[in-house]
Short mmCIF file of C-alpha atoms in Angstrom, two decimals:
data_model
loop_
_atom_site.label_atom_id
_atom_site.label_comp_id
_atom_site.label_asym_id
_atom_site.label_seq_id
_atom_site.Cartn_x
_atom_site.Cartn_y
_atom_site.Cartn_z
CA MET A 14 167.93 93.51 86.41
CA THR A 15 164.28 94.65 85.59
CA GLY A 16 161.58 94.45 82.71
CA ARG A 17 158.01 95.74 82.21
CA THR A 18 155.31 93.86 80.85
CA ARG A 19 153.61 95.35 77.59
CA HIS A 20 150.28 93.37 76.34
CA ARG A 21 151.91 91.20 72.75
CA THR A 22 151.77 89.04 72.81
CA THR A 23 157.01 71.45 54.40
CA TRP A 24 156.27 64.42 47.73
CA HIS A 25 153.83 61.92 49.17
CA ARG A 26 156.50 59.49 49.24
CA LEU A 27 155.22 56.48 48.74
CA ALA A 28 151.80 54.98 47.20
CA GLY A 29 151.98 52.41 50.27
CA LEU A 30 151.31 55.10 52.46
CA ALA A 31 148.13 55.79 51.47
CA ALA A 32 145.96 53.77 53.31
CA VAL A 33 147.31 54.64 56.45
CA VAL A 34 147.38 58.64 55.91
CA THR A 35 143.72 58.06 55.02
CA ALA A 36 143.04 56.53 58.27
CA LEU A 37 144.96 59.58 60.50
CA THR A 38 142.67 61.68 58.56
CA VAL A 39 139.96 60.54 59.21
CA THR A 40 140.50 59.84 62.83
CA ALA A 41 142.05 63.54 62.92
CA GLY A 42 138.62 65.51 62.02
CA CYS A 43 140.66 66.70 58.99
CA GLY A 44 138.04 65.86 56.15
CA THR A 45 138.26 62.61 53.75
CA ALA A 46 140.92 61.71 52.09
CA GLY A 47 142.85 63.68 49.50
CA GLU A 48 141.77 67.04 52.04
CA PRO A 49 143.69 69.11 53.12
CA ALA A 50 144.00 69.88 56.98
CA ALA A 51 144.72 73.32 56.02
CA GLU A 52 142.13 75.73 56.51
CA ALA A 53 141.34 79.66 55.50
CA ALA A 54 144.10 82.03 56.07
CA GLY A 55 144.07 84.35 58.85
CA GLU A 56 142.21 83.79 62.35
CA GLY A 57 140.75 80.65 63.38
CA GLY A 58 140.62 77.13 62.14
CA THR A 59 142.50 74.25 63.38
CA LEU A 60 146.19 73.10 63.34
CA THR A 61 146.81 69.86 62.85
CA VAL A 62 149.96 68.27 64.25
CA GLY A 63 151.40 64.69 63.94
CA LEU A 64 154.06 64.07 66.87
CA ALA A 65 156.18 60.77 66.84
CA LYS A 66 154.68 59.70 70.20
CA GLU A 67 153.39 60.67 73.68
CA THR A 68 155.42 60.71 76.87
CA GLU A 69 153.69 59.07 79.59
CA CYS A 70 153.75 61.98 82.27
CA LYS A 71 151.64 64.61 81.18
CA ASP A 72 153.19 67.53 83.42
CA PRO A 73 155.72 69.67 81.93
CA GLN A 74 157.43 70.53 85.72
CA GLN A 75 157.91 66.56 85.89
CA ASP A 76 158.30 65.41 82.27
CA ASN A 77 161.61 63.97 80.50
CA TYR A 78 160.74 62.94 77.25
CA GLY A 79 159.01 65.68 75.52
CA TYR A 80 155.39 66.47 76.45
CA GLY A 81 156.16 69.44 78.03
CA GLY A 82 158.21 71.36 75.32
CA THR A 83 155.21 70.02 72.66
CA ILE A 84 151.68 69.73 74.49
CA GLY A 85 152.63 71.21 77.45
CA ARG A 86 154.51 74.62 76.38
CA GLN A 87 150.64 75.54 74.37
CA ILE A 88 149.32 75.27 78.30
CA VAL A 89 150.94 76.27 80.68
CA ASP A 90 152.56 79.65 80.67
CA SER A 91 156.70 81.07 82.91
CA LEU A 92 156.91 83.99 84.64
CA THR A 93 159.25 84.73 81.96
CA GLU A 94 160.76 83.95 78.17
CA ARG A 95 164.05 84.23 76.07
CA ASN A 96 164.44 86.58 73.80
CA GLY A 97 164.42 84.76 70.26
CA THR A 98 167.37 86.60 69.09
CA ASP A 99 169.26 87.31 71.98
CA LEU A 100 169.03 84.44 74.45
CA THR A 101 170.54 86.27 77.37
CA ARG A 102 167.76 88.60 77.04
CA ILE A 103 164.62 87.47 78.97
CA GLU A 104 161.43 89.10 78.14
CA PRO A 105 158.37 89.68 80.89
CA TRP A 106 155.68 87.13 81.23
CA LEU A 107 153.91 86.63 84.14
CA ALA A 108 156.16 88.64 85.81
CA THR A 109 156.08 92.25 84.99
CA SER A 110 159.54 92.82 86.43
CA TRP A 111 161.88 91.70 88.77
CA GLU A 112 164.96 92.18 90.84
CA VAL A 113 168.25 90.70 91.45
CA SER A 114 170.51 90.86 94.91
CA PRO A 115 174.07 91.69 93.98
CA ASP A 116 175.28 88.42 94.63
CA ALA A 117 172.41 86.27 92.84
CA SER A 118 170.85 84.64 96.06
CA THR A 119 167.50 86.96 96.52
CA TYR A 120 165.25 87.21 93.43
CA THR A 121 162.00 89.27 93.57
CA PHE A 122 158.87 89.33 91.00
CA LYS A 123 156.19 91.74 90.42
CA LEU A 124 153.74 89.52 89.23
CA ARG A 125 150.58 90.72 86.74
CA ASP A 126 147.72 90.70 88.23
CA ASP A 127 145.30 89.96 85.29
CA VAL A 128 146.18 86.35 84.70
CA THR A 129 143.40 83.10 85.30
CA PHE A 130 143.72 79.70 85.01
CA SER A 131 141.48 77.67 82.82
CA ASP A 132 139.96 76.37 85.48
CA GLY A 133 139.00 79.89 86.47
CA SER A 134 141.70 80.00 89.76
CA VAL A 135 143.73 83.46 90.06
CA PHE A 136 147.48 83.50 89.39
CA ASP A 137 149.41 85.57 92.25
CA ALA A 138 152.19 85.19 94.43
CA SER A 139 150.49 82.24 96.66
CA VAL A 140 150.07 80.52 93.42
CA VAL A 141 154.52 80.64 92.17
CA LYS A 142 155.48 79.88 96.08
CA ALA A 143 152.78 76.87 96.26
CA ASN A 144 154.52 76.04 92.80
CA PHE A 145 158.06 76.30 93.79
CA GLU A 146 157.98 74.70 96.78
CA ALA A 147 156.10 71.71 95.50
CA LEU A 148 158.33 70.63 92.81
CA ALA A 149 161.19 71.08 94.91
CA GLY A 150 159.88 68.38 97.03
CA ILE A 151 159.69 66.26 93.53
CA LYS A 152 163.22 64.59 93.49
CA ALA A 153 162.85 63.01 89.86
CA ALA A 154 161.05 66.00 88.45
CA THR A 155 163.07 67.67 85.83
CA GLY A 156 161.99 70.77 86.87
CA ALA A 157 163.23 70.40 90.32
CA ALA A 158 166.92 71.22 90.10
CA PHE A 159 166.13 75.02 88.97
CA VAL A 160 164.62 75.20 92.60
CA GLN A 161 166.87 73.13 94.80
CA GLY A 162 168.73 75.41 97.43
CA ILE A 163 165.96 78.03 98.00
CA LYS A 164 165.73 78.98 101.95
CA ALA A 165 162.26 80.77 102.00
CA ILE A 166 159.37 82.27 99.32
CA THR A 167 157.80 85.04 100.68
CA THR A 168 154.91 87.14 99.59
CA PRO A 169 155.24 90.53 100.81
CA GLU A 170 152.36 91.53 98.72
CA LYS A 171 149.59 89.47 97.10
CA PHE A 172 151.57 90.02 93.52
CA THR A 173 154.83 90.16 95.12
CA ALA A 174 156.95 86.89 95.06
CA LYS A 175 160.24 86.94 96.93
CA ILE A 176 162.65 83.87 96.49
CA GLU A 177 165.71 83.64 98.12
CA PHE A 178 168.84 80.78 98.07
CA ASP A 179 170.61 79.50 100.73
CA LYS A 180 173.52 80.54 97.90
CA PRO A 181 173.64 82.56 95.01
CA ASN A 182 172.05 81.51 91.93
CA ALA A 183 172.82 83.26 88.80
CA ALA A 184 171.42 80.48 86.74
CA PHE A 185 167.70 81.23 88.39
CA LEU A 186 166.58 83.93 85.85
CA GLN A 187 167.22 81.49 82.90
CA ALA A 188 165.52 78.74 84.57
CA THR A 189 162.35 80.99 84.91
CA SER A 190 161.89 81.27 81.48
CA SER A 191 161.78 77.21 81.29
CA TRP A 192 158.59 75.10 80.50
CA GLN A 193 160.07 73.23 83.37
CA LEU A 194 159.41 75.94 85.20
CA GLY A 195 155.96 76.73 83.87
CA ILE A 196 152.99 77.80 86.46
CA LEU A 197 150.49 75.61 87.43
CA ALA A 198 147.09 76.26 88.84
CA PRO A 199 146.57 75.16 92.71
CA ALA A 200 144.23 72.34 91.84
CA SER A 201 147.28 70.85 89.50
CA VAL A 202 149.79 71.28 92.82
CA ALA A 203 147.60 69.80 95.25
CA ARG A 204 147.53 66.52 93.31
CA THR A 205 150.15 64.07 93.58
CA PRO A 206 153.51 63.98 91.28
CA GLU A 207 151.55 60.78 90.37
CA GLN A 208 147.66 61.97 89.75
CA ARG A 209 149.39 65.28 87.87
CA CYS A 210 151.56 62.95 85.46
CA SER A 211 148.58 60.52 84.35
CA GLU A 212 145.98 63.18 84.69
CA GLY A 213 147.28 66.33 83.44
CA VAL A 214 147.56 69.35 84.69
CA ILE A 215 145.86 72.97 84.79
CA GLY A 216 147.88 75.90 83.28
CA SER A 217 147.23 79.87 82.44
CA GLY A 218 148.26 79.24 78.46
CA PRO A 219 146.75 80.14 75.18
CA PHE A 220 145.35 76.72 75.27
CA VAL A 221 143.36 74.29 77.54
CA VAL A 222 143.02 70.53 76.67
CA LYS A 223 139.71 69.71 75.73
CA GLU A 224 139.76 66.00 75.20
CA ALA A 225 142.92 63.64 75.14
CA VAL A 226 143.85 59.80 74.13
CA TYR A 227 147.09 58.79 75.17
CA ASN A 228 149.33 58.23 72.98
CA GLU A 229 146.45 58.91 70.04
CA GLN A 230 145.25 62.27 70.19
CA THR A 231 144.81 65.23 72.17
CA THR A 232 142.72 68.27 71.01
CA LEU A 233 143.25 71.78 72.46
CA GLU A 234 141.33 74.54 72.44
CA ARG A 235 142.22 78.15 72.59
CA ARG A 236 141.04 80.67 75.42
CA THR A 237 139.05 83.38 74.29
CA ASP A 238 139.79 85.35 77.12
CA TYR A 239 143.84 84.84 77.01
CA THR A 240 145.53 88.55 77.17
CA TRP A 241 148.86 87.94 78.88
CA PRO A 242 151.08 86.57 76.48
CA SER A 243 155.42 87.32 76.78
CA LYS A 244 157.19 90.80 75.41
CA ALA A 245 158.72 88.08 72.80
CA ARG A 246 155.76 87.41 70.96
CA LYS A 247 154.41 88.83 68.14
CA ARG A 248 150.37 88.83 69.25
CA THR A 249 148.43 90.62 71.80
CA GLY A 250 145.34 88.79 72.77
CA ALA A 251 144.05 85.17 72.51
CA ALA A 252 145.72 82.77 69.48
CA ALA A 253 145.16 82.72 66.19
CA PHE A 254 143.95 79.14 65.75
CA ASP A 255 140.59 77.68 67.32
CA LYS A 256 141.87 74.19 67.74
CA VAL A 257 144.81 72.69 67.87
CA VAL A 258 144.84 69.00 67.62
CA PHE A 259 147.64 66.73 68.01
CA ARG A 260 148.12 63.45 67.11
CA ILE A 261 150.78 60.36 67.21
CA VAL A 262 151.78 59.02 64.39
CA PRO A 263 154.65 56.85 64.83
CA GLU A 264 155.89 56.05 61.33
CA ALA A 265 158.42 58.90 60.14
CA GLY A 266 157.37 58.25 56.69
CA VAL A 267 153.55 58.56 57.56
CA ARG A 268 154.34 61.93 58.81
CA THR A 269 156.40 62.60 55.90
CA GLY A 270 153.46 61.66 53.45
CA ALA A 271 151.06 63.14 55.40
CA ILE A 272 152.14 66.54 55.46
CA SER A 273 153.12 66.42 51.72
CA SER A 274 148.88 65.63 51.21
CA GLY A 275 147.97 68.59 53.35
CA GLN A 276 146.71 66.40 56.01
CA LEU A 277 149.16 67.15 58.62
CA ASP A 278 149.64 70.72 59.08
CA LEU A 279 153.34 70.11 60.78
CA ALA A 280 154.80 67.23 61.47
CA GLN A 281 157.46 66.32 64.74
CA SER A 282 160.37 64.22 63.75
CA ILE A 283 161.07 64.36 60.15
CA SER A 284 163.76 61.81 59.09
CA TRP A 285 167.03 62.86 58.29
CA GLN A 286 166.39 60.81 54.95
CA ASP A 287 162.90 62.98 54.48
CA GLY A 288 164.09 65.54 54.76
CA PRO A 289 165.10 66.61 51.43
CA VAL A 290 161.81 64.47 50.25
CA LEU A 291 159.94 67.50 51.25
CA GLU A 292 162.11 70.51 50.39
CA LYS A 293 162.10 69.29 46.79
CA ALA A 294 158.26 69.11 47.56
CA GLY A 295 158.28 72.27 47.80
CA GLN A 296 157.07 72.07 52.01
CA GLN A 297 158.58 73.54 54.50
CA LEU A 298 161.68 71.76 56.23
CA LEU A 299 161.96 74.07 60.02
CA LYS A 300 165.33 73.31 61.65
CA ALA A 301 164.76 73.59 64.93
CA VAL A 302 168.66 74.25 66.71
CA ASN A 303 169.38 72.99 70.26
CA ARG A 304 171.09 75.49 72.40
CA VAL A 305 171.59 73.27 74.98
CA PRO A 306 174.33 71.00 75.77
CA ALA A 307 175.29 69.41 72.25
CA VAL A 308 174.17 65.16 72.42
CA SER A 309 176.78 63.41 74.20
CA LEU A 310 177.88 60.42 75.61
CA GLU A 311 177.89 60.78 79.21
CA VAL A 312 180.75 58.74 81.19
CA ASN A 313 180.67 56.68 84.34
CA THR A 314 184.24 56.78 85.86
CA SER A 315 183.23 54.50 88.63
CA ARG A 316 183.57 51.85 86.09
CA PRO A 317 187.23 50.18 86.09
CA VAL A 318 187.87 50.69 82.64
CA LEU A 319 186.07 54.25 82.59
CA ASN A 320 188.40 55.40 85.51
CA GLU A 321 191.08 55.63 83.06
CA GLU A 322 191.31 59.22 81.48
CA ALA A 323 193.34 57.93 78.37
CA VAL A 324 190.77 55.59 77.52
CA ARG A 325 188.19 58.36 78.19
CA VAL A 326 190.54 60.43 76.03
CA ALA A 327 190.92 57.57 73.43
CA LEU A 328 187.26 57.41 72.84
CA THR A 329 186.89 60.76 72.19
CA HIS A 330 189.66 61.01 69.43
CA ALA A 331 188.07 57.65 67.91
CA ILE A 332 184.99 59.58 66.58
CA ASP A 333 185.01 61.32 63.25
CA ARG A 334 181.91 63.20 64.21
CA LYS A 335 181.20 64.77 60.65
CA LYS A 336 181.48 61.66 58.64
CA LEU A 337 178.74 60.28 61.48
CA VAL A 338 176.83 63.70 60.99
CA GLU A 339 176.85 62.91 57.42
CA THR A 340 176.27 58.95 57.46
CA ALA A 341 173.75 58.97 60.34
CA HIS A 342 171.88 62.07 59.73
CA ASN A 343 171.98 63.04 56.29
CA GLY A 344 174.06 66.33 57.16
CA TYR A 345 170.96 67.73 59.14
CA THR A 346 172.76 67.95 62.60
CA LEU A 347 176.43 69.63 63.41
CA PRO A 348 179.18 68.05 64.11
CA ALA A 349 180.03 68.88 68.27
CA THR A 350 182.69 71.64 68.72
CA GLY A 351 182.11 71.99 72.33
CA SER A 352 180.41 70.60 75.54
CA LEU A 353 177.33 73.43 75.15
CA THR A 354 176.30 73.51 71.52
CA ALA A 355 177.54 76.57 68.75
CA ALA A 356 174.39 78.13 69.35
CA ASN A 357 174.40 78.13 72.96
CA PRO A 358 175.72 81.60 74.31
CA PHE A 359 177.85 79.88 77.05
CA HIS A 360 179.75 77.94 74.17
CA LEU A 361 183.76 77.17 74.22
CA ALA A 362 184.30 75.91 70.86
CA GLN A 363 187.51 72.87 71.61
CA PRO A 364 188.19 71.68 68.35
CA GLU A 365 191.59 70.12 69.52
CA ALA A 366 190.12 68.43 72.10
CA LEU A 367 187.67 66.89 70.00
CA ARG A 368 189.57 65.90 66.80
CA TYR A 369 189.79 63.19 65.02
CA ASP A 370 192.54 61.27 65.14
CA PRO A 371 192.73 57.36 65.52
CA GLU A 372 196.18 57.28 65.71
CA GLN A 373 196.12 59.14 69.32
CA SER A 374 193.51 57.04 70.69
CA ARG A 375 195.75 54.24 69.21
CA LYS A 376 198.99 55.46 71.36
CA LEU A 377 197.32 56.18 74.56
CA LEU A 378 195.46 52.97 74.13
CA ASP A 379 199.14 51.24 73.67
CA GLN A 380 200.40 53.00 76.59
CA ALA A 381 197.83 52.19 79.00
CA GLY A 382 198.95 48.31 78.14
CA TRP A 383 195.67 47.78 76.19
CA GLN A 384 196.82 45.68 73.39
CA VAL A 385 194.90 44.21 69.82
CA GLY A 386 194.06 40.99 69.75
CA GLY A 387 193.26 38.55 67.12
CA ASP A 388 189.70 39.86 66.40
CA GLY A 389 191.27 43.58 66.38
CA ILE A 390 189.68 44.66 69.88
CA ARG A 391 191.80 45.04 72.54
CA SER A 392 192.19 43.53 75.51
CA ARG A 393 194.91 43.82 79.08
CA ASN A 394 195.48 40.83 81.45
CA GLY A 395 192.77 38.84 80.33
CA LYS A 396 189.86 41.86 79.91
CA ARG A 397 188.11 43.21 76.70
CA LEU A 398 188.39 46.66 76.01
CA GLN A 399 184.22 46.96 76.36
CA ILE A 400 182.52 49.69 76.86
CA THR A 401 178.76 49.73 76.55
CA ALA A 402 176.25 52.30 75.40
CA SER A 403 172.90 53.06 77.53
CA PHE A 404 170.02 55.01 75.58
CA VAL A 405 166.36 54.50 74.96
CA GLY A 406 165.83 52.69 72.32
CA ASN A 407 164.27 54.62 69.28
CA PRO A 408 165.70 54.56 65.23
CA ASP A 409 167.99 57.62 65.77
CA ASN A 410 169.74 56.78 68.76
CA GLN A 411 170.38 53.48 67.32
CA THR A 412 171.72 54.83 63.93
CA PHE A 413 174.26 57.72 65.29
CA LEU A 414 175.65 55.13 67.39
CA GLU A 415 176.31 52.12 65.26
CA VAL A 416 178.54 54.69 63.66
CA ILE A 417 180.18 55.22 66.48
CA GLN A 418 180.67 51.42 67.12
CA GLN A 419 181.63 50.71 63.75
CA GLN A 420 184.66 54.20 63.94
CA VAL A 421 185.70 52.73 67.39
CA ARG A 422 186.16 49.51 66.61
CA GLU A 423 188.98 50.63 64.37
CA VAL A 424 190.92 51.94 67.37
CA GLY A 425 190.60 48.40 68.93
CA ILE A 426 187.13 49.06 71.43
CA ASP A 427 184.27 47.29 71.15
CA PHE A 428 181.30 49.36 71.41
CA THR A 429 178.37 47.58 72.36
CA LEU A 430 174.72 48.84 72.24
CA ARG A 431 172.04 48.78 74.75
CA PRO A 432 168.72 49.45 73.86
CA LEU A 433 166.48 50.26 76.39
CA SER A 434 163.00 51.62 77.29
CA THR A 435 162.21 54.97 78.90
CA GLY A 436 161.46 53.68 82.02
CA GLU A 437 164.43 51.43 82.18
CA PHE A 438 166.89 54.23 81.16
CA ASP A 439 165.47 56.32 83.42
CA THR A 440 165.85 53.12 86.25
CA ALA A 441 169.08 52.90 84.98
CA LEU A 442 170.69 56.40 85.79
CA VAL A 443 169.59 56.17 89.17
CA ALA A 444 171.53 53.34 89.73
CA GLY A 445 174.76 54.43 88.12
CA ASP A 446 173.95 51.34 85.63
CA TYR A 447 175.79 52.64 82.33
CA ASP A 448 179.08 52.80 81.19
CA VAL A 449 178.18 55.63 78.84
CA HIS A 450 174.29 56.86 77.97
CA ARG A 451 173.76 59.45 75.62
CA TRP A 452 171.97 62.90 76.94
CA SER A 453 171.44 66.19 75.95
CA GLY A 454 169.87 68.55 78.84
CA ALA A 455 167.77 71.47 78.95
CA LEU A 456 168.95 74.72 79.47
CA VAL A 457 170.24 77.17 77.74
CA ASP A 458 172.34 78.66 80.86
CA GLY A 459 175.60 77.33 81.29
CA ASP A 460 174.20 76.52 84.96
CA VAL A 461 172.89 73.26 83.21
CA LEU A 462 176.41 72.00 83.57
CA ARG A 463 176.67 72.19 87.34
CA ILE A 464 172.52 70.38 87.18
CA LEU A 465 174.26 67.65 84.67
CA PHE A 466 177.81 66.75 86.14
CA SER A 467 177.88 68.30 89.99
CA THR A 468 178.00 65.27 92.91
CA ARG A 469 174.71 67.79 94.64
CA THR A 470 173.18 66.71 91.45
CA LEU A 471 172.45 64.16 88.51
CA ASN A 472 176.15 63.67 88.85
CA LYS A 473 175.83 62.11 85.12
CA SER A 474 180.05 61.10 85.30
CA ARG A 475 179.72 59.21 88.43
CA LEU A 476 182.56 61.95 90.24
CA THR A 477 183.49 61.66 93.61
CA PRO A 478 182.95 64.38 95.81
CA GLY A 479 186.20 66.58 95.97
CA ASN A 480 186.74 66.11 92.09
CA ASP A 481 188.38 68.90 89.89
CA LEU A 482 185.28 70.45 88.74
CA GLU A 483 183.23 70.21 91.80
CA ALA A 484 184.79 73.60 92.83
CA LEU A 485 184.16 75.33 89.32
CA LEU A 486 180.25 74.31 89.00
CA GLN A 487 179.09 75.60 92.30
CA LYS A 488 181.53 79.05 91.67
CA GLN A 489 180.18 79.77 88.87
CA VAL A 490 176.57 79.93 89.63
CA ALA A 491 177.49 82.47 92.47
CA ILE A 492 179.28 84.98 90.43
CA GLY A 493 177.04 88.14 89.71
CA ASP A 494 179.24 89.50 87.22
CA PRO A 495 178.68 87.63 83.89
CA ALA A 496 182.25 88.54 82.28
CA GLU A 497 184.10 86.72 85.54
CA ARG A 498 181.02 83.93 85.56
CA ARG A 499 182.05 83.37 82.24
CA LYS A 500 185.53 82.91 82.71
CA VAL A 501 184.65 79.61 85.48
CA LEU A 502 182.23 78.11 83.12
CA ASP A 503 184.57 78.10 80.23
CA GLU A 504 187.16 76.27 82.79
CA ILE A 505 184.49 73.86 83.53
CA GLN A 506 184.13 73.18 79.60
CA ARG A 507 187.65 72.95 78.97
CA VAL A 508 187.70 69.74 82.25
CA LEU A 509 184.34 68.51 80.54
CA VAL A 510 186.04 67.30 77.59
CA GLU A 511 189.53 67.41 78.11
CA ARG A 512 190.00 64.70 80.46
CA ALA A 513 186.77 63.48 78.78
CA TYR A 514 184.20 63.30 81.57
CA GLN A 515 181.84 64.27 78.48
CA ILE A 516 182.18 63.16 74.96
CA PRO A 517 180.26 65.66 72.75
CA VAL A 518 178.95 63.95 69.66
CA PHE A 519 176.81 66.18 67.78
CA ASP A 520 174.60 69.39 67.73
CA MET A 521 171.37 68.64 67.33
CA VAL A 522 169.12 69.96 65.11
CA ASN A 523 165.59 68.78 65.29
CA LEU A 524 163.42 68.90 61.91
CA TRP A 525 159.85 69.61 61.43
CA GLY A 526 157.97 69.24 58.88
CA ALA A 527 155.13 72.34 57.67
CA GLY A 528 152.36 72.92 54.66
CA ARG A 529 153.79 75.83 52.56
CA LYS A 530 150.62 78.41 53.99
CA LEU A 531 151.76 77.63 57.81
CA THR A 532 153.81 80.61 59.58
CA GLY A 533 154.69 81.66 62.99
CA VAL A 534 156.02 78.23 64.56
CA GLU A 535 158.71 79.33 66.70
CA PHE A 536 161.07 77.14 68.59
CA ASP A 537 162.65 78.19 71.97
CA ASP A 538 165.34 75.03 72.37
CA SER A 539 163.65 72.11 71.86
CA SER A 540 160.05 73.86 72.54
CA LEU A 541 157.54 74.06 70.14
CA ILE A 542 155.63 77.53 70.14
CA LEU A 543 152.32 77.71 68.31
CA TYR A 544 150.64 81.03 70.08
CA ASP A 545 151.81 83.35 66.84
CA ALA A 546 151.34 80.67 64.55
CA GLN A 547 148.90 80.79 61.97
CA PHE A 548 147.70 80.13 57.96
CA THR A 549 148.84 82.76 55.00
CA SER A 550 147.02 82.69 51.67
#
């Protein structure tokens, strides 16, 4: 496969919010209270973005909780980018073209020769080699899974990088479009993983970090010399905005109010309840539809109770997904219809396996010997049918899991909630300290299922080696023919859902609020792209 580079590049809710929003305005440098953030239409000006929080790691390659898809995506470029209309089509970015061996084990990238990092260092094949070799050694990094199995990286020419895997890896080209494989400057690669997280990184992107105060504000300035956007972009040179200011505004209501009053131009994580408020007020409600795995309950099959397929399947059928999204998300998200979201090009619809059927749940549990007790919860041999859900504690997770808690109690399952901090959650996942946990994924390609469920990678379901999925997971990534590979990916999705190793719940739709004059904001999965954004008259 080859490609050629071309130079292209949402009412003020509550009166009580006024004082908070005023403070936000002053500290964000947007003028005095009541003065809109938006500047004149066209080139220049400052875009002010409200984020719910900032994660602890400021390295897109390592971060797992949002930095890479927001601030980080503006800083780093990738070798390729996905076409916004056809997700299976990969566009040139830092790579001008590429060749893939017939067995998809070797990738040869021809690189641009005009790219520099914001510290002035030059981008070439040696930088690609250093990035991927270093990343492969950071086992906890989200991007590390994409470069595992690399046998050798050679640089036959200064702007040619040849990457050889020890076995076929049909998903690697898709992975090169992600921020997790965003290319860092040599100075950043040379730092320790801890330094990269705490101090941030240097990229070749259209913006550079000018000032950052953790969990308060990050100010980016555009690079006036930026001339290497991907072919997927509309612009050809520097970004339109002079500056982008990311403000941390934890309260969802304050973010909504600040959009309505014009004191924020763009805001992340508009609450499901506030979506209609913005729309009625004539502001923009931008919907970023995830194209990765559905938000699911990943099941720890090593737990005695969840080792029983009957219990797992009963839990699956006890969830009314349509009612859940209406109750928890005001109907903005979509009921899951398969392992991958319906917007994913590799999606397999599995309505029968995911149908709401509490009678089937009761039947399965009865047959397995789980009897209903006086409090409505089932037990067997003196043990209650209790399943604990571990999750990063925040209102959105709490709300939808509470709906599941109420629904599955109707069939006799005690669904206990266990909110954790991000650090506690990560520790629990690594240790296998969970019954089920809330998760999604980060790669559009179907190979994300291997990354999530293979015993050789994250093994979210804690399956044992030699399980009925492993051979399929390894097989699909080694198939170069798209049609033949799709057949195997379909079978993987059937096994995952029918045997309830994964219990899909809903397809995430992230809500962003935007002022009336802001245009050009785009999303690649959960990644925010501001390069083409500008104000219009």
